[in-house]
Amino acid sequence: FAPMAVAAFQALAPLSAHSRYDLGLVALVAGDNVKAGAQADSILAGRPTHLLGLSLAARAADARGDAAAARAARQKMLAAEQAEKAAGIPEYTDHAADLTAAIEGARSR
């Protein structure tokens, strides 16, 4: 299923940050940490403080065993949290549960 989902997302080009996050999650589930990291990098290239991009970057780093990169992404996410939430970015509402879990997880580490 994952290869079909990835192909479907890629057919929607150009991808929004929201679509890139979703694609990155599919890639993580499929074990493609490189693709997941690339999606996080693309999100962050457009907005370096994007909470979903930072969350995805941390998860991709965890998946490839890069604890330092995961920790750095989580620290950036916590530092950006208030300003980013105030920005009213629609995908933050759509992925509110993901963000809550990522932020709570970052705080507890």
Short mmCIF file of N, CA and C in Angstrom, two decimals:
data_model
loop_
_atom_site.label_atom_id
_atom_site.label_comp_id
_atom_site.label_asym_id
_atom_site.label_seq_id
_atom_site.Cartn_x
_atom_site.Cartn_y
_atom_site.Cartn_z
N PHE A 1 0.81 -1.20 0.00
CA PHE A 1 0.00 0.00 0.00
C PHE A 1 0.86 1.27 0.00
N ALA A 2 1.94 1.27 0.75
CA ALA A 2 2.76 2.48 0.88
C ALA A 2 3.28 2.97 -0.47
N PRO A 3 3.79 2.11 -1.35
CA PRO A 3 4.26 2.63 -2.65
C PRO A 3 3.14 3.32 -3.44
N MET A 4 1.93 2.80 -3.36
CA MET A 4 0.81 3.44 -4.06
C MET A 4 0.49 4.78 -3.44
N ALA A 5 0.53 4.85 -2.12
CA ALA A 5 0.25 6.12 -1.44
C ALA A 5 1.31 7.16 -1.78
N VAL A 6 2.58 6.74 -1.80
CA VAL A 6 3.66 7.66 -2.15
C VAL A 6 3.47 8.17 -3.58
N ALA A 7 3.15 7.28 -4.50
CA ALA A 7 2.93 7.68 -5.89
C ALA A 7 1.76 8.65 -6.00
N ALA A 8 0.71 8.41 -5.23
CA ALA A 8 -0.45 9.31 -5.26
C ALA A 8 -0.08 10.70 -4.75
N PHE A 9 0.68 10.77 -3.68
CA PHE A 9 1.12 12.07 -3.17
C PHE A 9 1.99 12.79 -4.20
N GLN A 10 2.93 12.07 -4.79
CA GLN A 10 3.83 12.69 -5.73
C GLN A 10 3.11 13.19 -6.98
N ALA A 11 1.98 12.57 -7.30
CA ALA A 11 1.19 13.02 -8.45
C ALA A 11 0.50 14.35 -8.17
N LEU A 12 0.43 14.74 -6.92
CA LEU A 12 -0.24 15.99 -6.54
C LEU A 12 0.68 17.22 -6.61
N ALA A 13 1.86 17.05 -7.15
CA ALA A 13 2.86 18.13 -7.18
C ALA A 13 2.27 19.40 -7.78
N PRO A 14 2.68 20.56 -7.30
CA PRO A 14 3.63 20.76 -6.22
C PRO A 14 2.98 20.48 -4.86
N LEU A 15 3.77 19.91 -3.98
CA LEU A 15 3.25 19.52 -2.67
C LEU A 15 3.30 20.68 -1.69
N SER A 16 2.25 20.80 -0.91
CA SER A 16 2.21 21.77 0.18
C SER A 16 2.95 21.19 1.38
N ALA A 17 3.19 22.02 2.37
CA ALA A 17 3.81 21.53 3.61
C ALA A 17 2.95 20.43 4.22
N HIS A 18 1.65 20.61 4.16
CA HIS A 18 0.73 19.62 4.71
C HIS A 18 0.89 18.29 3.98
N SER A 19 0.89 18.32 2.66
CA SER A 19 1.06 17.09 1.87
C SER A 19 2.42 16.46 2.10
N ARG A 20 3.44 17.28 2.23
CA ARG A 20 4.78 16.74 2.49
C ARG A 20 4.83 16.05 3.84
N TYR A 21 4.16 16.61 4.83
CA TYR A 21 4.12 15.96 6.15
C TYR A 21 3.43 14.61 6.04
N ASP A 22 2.29 14.57 5.37
CA ASP A 22 1.57 13.31 5.20
C ASP A 22 2.41 12.29 4.45
N LEU A 23 3.07 12.73 3.39
CA LEU A 23 3.95 11.85 2.62
C LEU A 23 5.10 11.34 3.49
N GLY A 24 5.65 12.21 4.30
CA GLY A 24 6.72 11.82 5.21
C GLY A 24 6.28 10.77 6.21
N LEU A 25 5.05 10.89 6.71
CA LEU A 25 4.54 9.88 7.64
C LEU A 25 4.38 8.53 6.96
N VAL A 26 3.88 8.53 5.73
CA VAL A 26 3.76 7.28 4.98
C VAL A 26 5.14 6.68 4.77
N ALA A 27 6.10 7.52 4.42
CA ALA A 27 7.47 7.03 4.21
C ALA A 27 8.03 6.42 5.49
N LEU A 28 7.78 7.05 6.63
CA LEU A 28 8.26 6.49 7.90
C LEU A 28 7.67 5.11 8.16
N VAL A 29 6.38 5.00 7.96
CA VAL A 29 5.70 3.71 8.19
C VAL A 29 6.26 2.65 7.25
N ALA A 30 6.62 3.05 6.04
CA ALA A 30 7.16 2.11 5.05
C ALA A 30 8.65 1.83 5.27
N GLY A 31 9.26 2.52 6.24
CA GLY A 31 10.67 2.30 6.52
C GLY A 31 11.62 3.11 5.65
N ASP A 32 11.10 4.09 4.93
CA ASP A 32 11.94 4.92 4.07
C ASP A 32 12.30 6.21 4.81
N ASN A 33 13.30 6.08 5.68
CA ASN A 33 13.71 7.22 6.51
C ASN A 33 14.31 8.34 5.69
N VAL A 34 14.93 8.00 4.56
CA VAL A 34 15.53 9.02 3.69
C VAL A 34 14.43 9.90 3.09
N LYS A 35 13.37 9.28 2.57
CA LYS A 35 12.26 10.05 1.99
C LYS A 35 11.58 10.90 3.07
N ALA A 36 11.40 10.33 4.26
CA ALA A 36 10.77 11.08 5.35
C ALA A 36 11.62 12.30 5.71
N GLY A 37 12.93 12.10 5.81
CA GLY A 37 13.82 13.22 6.12
C GLY A 37 13.82 14.27 5.03
N ALA A 38 13.74 13.82 3.78
CA ALA A 38 13.71 14.76 2.66
C ALA A 38 12.43 15.61 2.70
N GLN A 39 11.33 15.01 3.08
CA GLN A 39 10.08 15.77 3.18
C GLN A 39 10.17 16.80 4.30
N ALA A 40 10.77 16.39 5.43
CA ALA A 40 10.96 17.34 6.53
C ALA A 40 11.85 18.49 6.08
N ASP A 41 12.93 18.17 5.38
CA ASP A 41 13.84 19.22 4.90
C ASP A 41 13.13 20.18 3.95
N SER A 42 12.26 19.64 3.10
CA SER A 42 11.53 20.50 2.16
C SER A 42 10.57 21.43 2.89
N ILE A 43 9.89 20.90 3.89
CA ILE A 43 8.99 21.74 4.69
C ILE A 43 9.79 22.85 5.36
N LEU A 44 10.91 22.48 5.96
CA LEU A 44 11.71 23.45 6.71
C LEU A 44 12.44 24.44 5.82
N ALA A 45 12.67 24.08 4.57
CA ALA A 45 13.27 25.03 3.62
C ALA A 45 12.30 26.19 3.36
N GLY A 46 11.01 25.88 3.37
CA GLY A 46 10.00 26.92 3.16
C GLY A 46 9.67 27.72 4.41
N ARG A 47 9.79 27.08 5.56
CA ARG A 47 9.50 27.72 6.84
C ARG A 47 10.30 27.00 7.91
N PRO A 48 11.45 27.52 8.30
CA PRO A 48 12.37 26.82 9.20
C PRO A 48 11.81 26.49 10.58
N THR A 49 10.73 27.14 10.96
CA THR A 49 10.15 26.89 12.28
C THR A 49 8.83 26.11 12.19
N HIS A 50 8.53 25.54 11.04
CA HIS A 50 7.27 24.81 10.85
C HIS A 50 7.22 23.63 11.80
N LEU A 51 6.23 23.60 12.67
CA LEU A 51 6.16 22.57 13.71
C LEU A 51 6.05 21.16 13.14
N LEU A 52 5.27 20.99 12.08
CA LEU A 52 5.15 19.65 11.50
C LEU A 52 6.46 19.23 10.85
N GLY A 53 7.16 20.16 10.23
CA GLY A 53 8.46 19.86 9.64
C GLY A 53 9.47 19.46 10.70
N LEU A 54 9.47 20.17 11.81
CA LEU A 54 10.39 19.84 12.91
C LEU A 54 10.03 18.51 13.55
N SER A 55 8.74 18.26 13.71
CA SER A 55 8.30 16.98 14.26
C SER A 55 8.71 15.83 13.35
N LEU A 56 8.49 15.99 12.06
CA LEU A 56 8.86 14.96 11.10
C LEU A 56 10.38 14.78 11.06
N ALA A 57 11.12 15.87 11.13
CA ALA A 57 12.58 15.78 11.15
C ALA A 57 13.05 14.98 12.36
N ALA A 58 12.44 15.22 13.51
CA ALA A 58 12.82 14.49 14.73
C ALA A 58 12.51 13.01 14.58
N ARG A 59 11.34 12.70 14.05
CA ARG A 59 10.95 11.30 13.89
C ARG A 59 11.84 10.58 12.89
N ALA A 60 12.18 11.26 11.80
CA ALA A 60 13.06 10.66 10.79
C ALA A 60 14.46 10.44 11.38
N ALA A 61 14.93 11.39 12.17
CA ALA A 61 16.24 11.24 12.82
C ALA A 61 16.22 10.08 13.80
N ASP A 62 15.15 9.96 14.57
CA ASP A 62 15.01 8.81 15.48
C ASP A 62 15.07 7.50 14.69
N ALA A 63 14.37 7.46 13.58
CA ALA A 63 14.29 6.23 12.79
C ALA A 63 15.65 5.83 12.21
N ARG A 64 16.50 6.80 11.94
CA ARG A 64 17.82 6.46 11.40
C ARG A 64 18.88 6.40 12.50
N GLY A 65 18.45 6.57 13.76
CA GLY A 65 19.36 6.43 14.89
C GLY A 65 20.24 7.63 15.15
N ASP A 66 19.83 8.80 14.70
CA ASP A 66 20.61 10.03 14.89
C ASP A 66 20.02 10.83 16.05
N ALA A 67 20.44 10.46 17.26
CA ALA A 67 19.88 11.08 18.47
C ALA A 67 20.16 12.57 18.54
N ALA A 68 21.32 13.00 18.10
CA ALA A 68 21.67 14.43 18.17
C ALA A 68 20.76 15.26 17.26
N ALA A 69 20.50 14.77 16.05
CA ALA A 69 19.62 15.50 15.12
C ALA A 69 18.19 15.50 15.64
N ALA A 70 17.74 14.40 16.22
CA ALA A 70 16.39 14.33 16.77
C ALA A 70 16.24 15.32 17.93
N ARG A 71 17.24 15.36 18.79
CA ARG A 71 17.20 16.29 19.94
C ARG A 71 17.19 17.74 19.46
N ALA A 72 18.00 18.05 18.45
CA ALA A 72 18.06 19.43 17.92
C ALA A 72 16.72 19.83 17.31
N ALA A 73 16.09 18.93 16.57
CA ALA A 73 14.78 19.24 15.96
C ALA A 73 13.74 19.47 17.05
N ARG A 74 13.77 18.66 18.07
CA ARG A 74 12.79 18.82 19.17
C ARG A 74 13.02 20.12 19.93
N GLN A 75 14.26 20.49 20.14
CA GLN A 75 14.55 21.76 20.81
C GLN A 75 14.06 22.95 19.97
N LYS A 76 14.27 22.88 18.66
CA LYS A 76 13.78 23.95 17.78
C LYS A 76 12.26 24.00 17.81
N MET A 77 11.62 22.83 17.85
CA MET A 77 10.16 22.78 17.88
C MET A 77 9.64 23.45 19.16
N LEU A 78 10.23 23.15 20.29
CA LEU A 78 9.79 23.76 21.54
C LEU A 78 10.03 25.26 21.55
N ALA A 79 11.15 25.69 20.99
CA ALA A 79 11.45 27.13 20.94
C ALA A 79 10.48 27.87 20.02
N ALA A 80 10.00 27.22 18.98
CA ALA A 80 9.12 27.86 18.00
C ALA A 80 7.64 27.70 18.32
N GLU A 81 7.32 26.86 19.27
CA GLU A 81 5.92 26.47 19.51
C GLU A 81 4.95 27.64 19.62
N GLN A 82 5.19 28.57 20.49
CA GLN A 82 4.23 29.64 20.74
C GLN A 82 4.01 30.52 19.51
N ALA A 83 5.08 30.95 18.89
CA ALA A 83 4.95 31.82 17.71
C ALA A 83 4.28 31.08 16.56
N GLU A 84 4.63 29.82 16.36
CA GLU A 84 4.04 29.06 15.27
C GLU A 84 2.55 28.81 15.50
N LYS A 85 2.18 28.48 16.70
CA LYS A 85 0.76 28.26 16.99
C LYS A 85 -0.03 29.54 16.78
N ALA A 86 0.56 30.67 17.08
CA ALA A 86 -0.11 31.96 16.90
C ALA A 86 -0.27 32.30 15.42
N ALA A 87 0.53 31.69 14.57
CA ALA A 87 0.49 31.99 13.13
C ALA A 87 -0.79 31.47 12.46
N GLY A 88 -1.50 30.56 13.10
CA GLY A 88 -2.77 30.07 12.56
C GLY A 88 -2.63 29.25 11.29
N ILE A 89 -1.60 28.46 11.19
CA ILE A 89 -1.36 27.65 10.00
C ILE A 89 -2.37 26.49 9.98
N PRO A 90 -3.14 26.36 8.89
CA PRO A 90 -4.23 25.38 8.85
C PRO A 90 -3.84 23.94 9.16
N GLU A 91 -2.67 23.51 8.69
CA GLU A 91 -2.29 22.12 8.94
C GLU A 91 -2.01 21.85 10.41
N TYR A 92 -1.78 22.88 11.18
CA TYR A 92 -1.61 22.68 12.62
C TYR A 92 -2.93 22.24 13.26
N THR A 93 -4.03 22.77 12.76
CA THR A 93 -5.35 22.35 13.24
C THR A 93 -5.65 20.93 12.77
N ASP A 94 -5.34 20.66 11.49
CA ASP A 94 -5.62 19.34 10.93
C ASP A 94 -4.83 18.24 11.62
N HIS A 95 -3.64 18.57 12.10
CA HIS A 95 -2.77 17.59 12.77
C HIS A 95 -2.55 17.95 14.23
N ALA A 96 -3.57 18.48 14.87
CA ALA A 96 -3.44 18.93 16.26
C ALA A 96 -3.02 17.80 17.19
N ALA A 97 -3.57 16.63 17.01
CA ALA A 97 -3.21 15.50 17.89
C ALA A 97 -1.74 15.12 17.70
N ASP A 98 -1.27 15.10 16.45
CA ASP A 98 0.14 14.81 16.18
C ASP A 98 1.04 15.84 16.85
N LEU A 99 0.68 17.11 16.71
CA LEU A 99 1.50 18.16 17.30
C LEU A 99 1.51 18.10 18.82
N THR A 100 0.36 17.85 19.40
CA THR A 100 0.29 17.74 20.85
C THR A 100 1.20 16.61 21.33
N ALA A 101 1.13 15.47 20.68
CA ALA A 101 1.96 14.32 21.06
C ALA A 101 3.44 14.64 20.87
N ALA A 102 3.79 15.29 19.76
CA ALA A 102 5.19 15.62 19.49
C ALA A 102 5.74 16.61 20.52
N ILE A 103 4.95 17.60 20.84
CA ILE A 103 5.39 18.62 21.81
C ILE A 103 5.49 18.03 23.21
N GLU A 104 4.49 17.25 23.60
CA GLU A 104 4.56 16.61 24.91
C GLU A 104 5.75 15.65 24.98
N GLY A 105 5.99 14.93 23.90
CA GLY A 105 7.14 14.02 23.86
C GLY A 105 8.45 14.77 23.95
N ALA A 106 8.54 15.91 23.28
CA ALA A 106 9.76 16.72 23.32
C ALA A 106 10.01 17.26 24.72
N ARG A 107 8.95 17.66 25.38
CA ARG A 107 9.09 18.20 26.75
C ARG A 107 9.52 17.13 27.74
N SER A 108 9.10 15.91 27.51
CA SER A 108 9.37 14.84 28.48
C SER A 108 10.75 14.19 28.28
N ARG A 109 11.45 14.56 27.23
CA ARG A 109 12.77 13.95 26.97
C ARG A 109 13.86 14.68 27.70
#
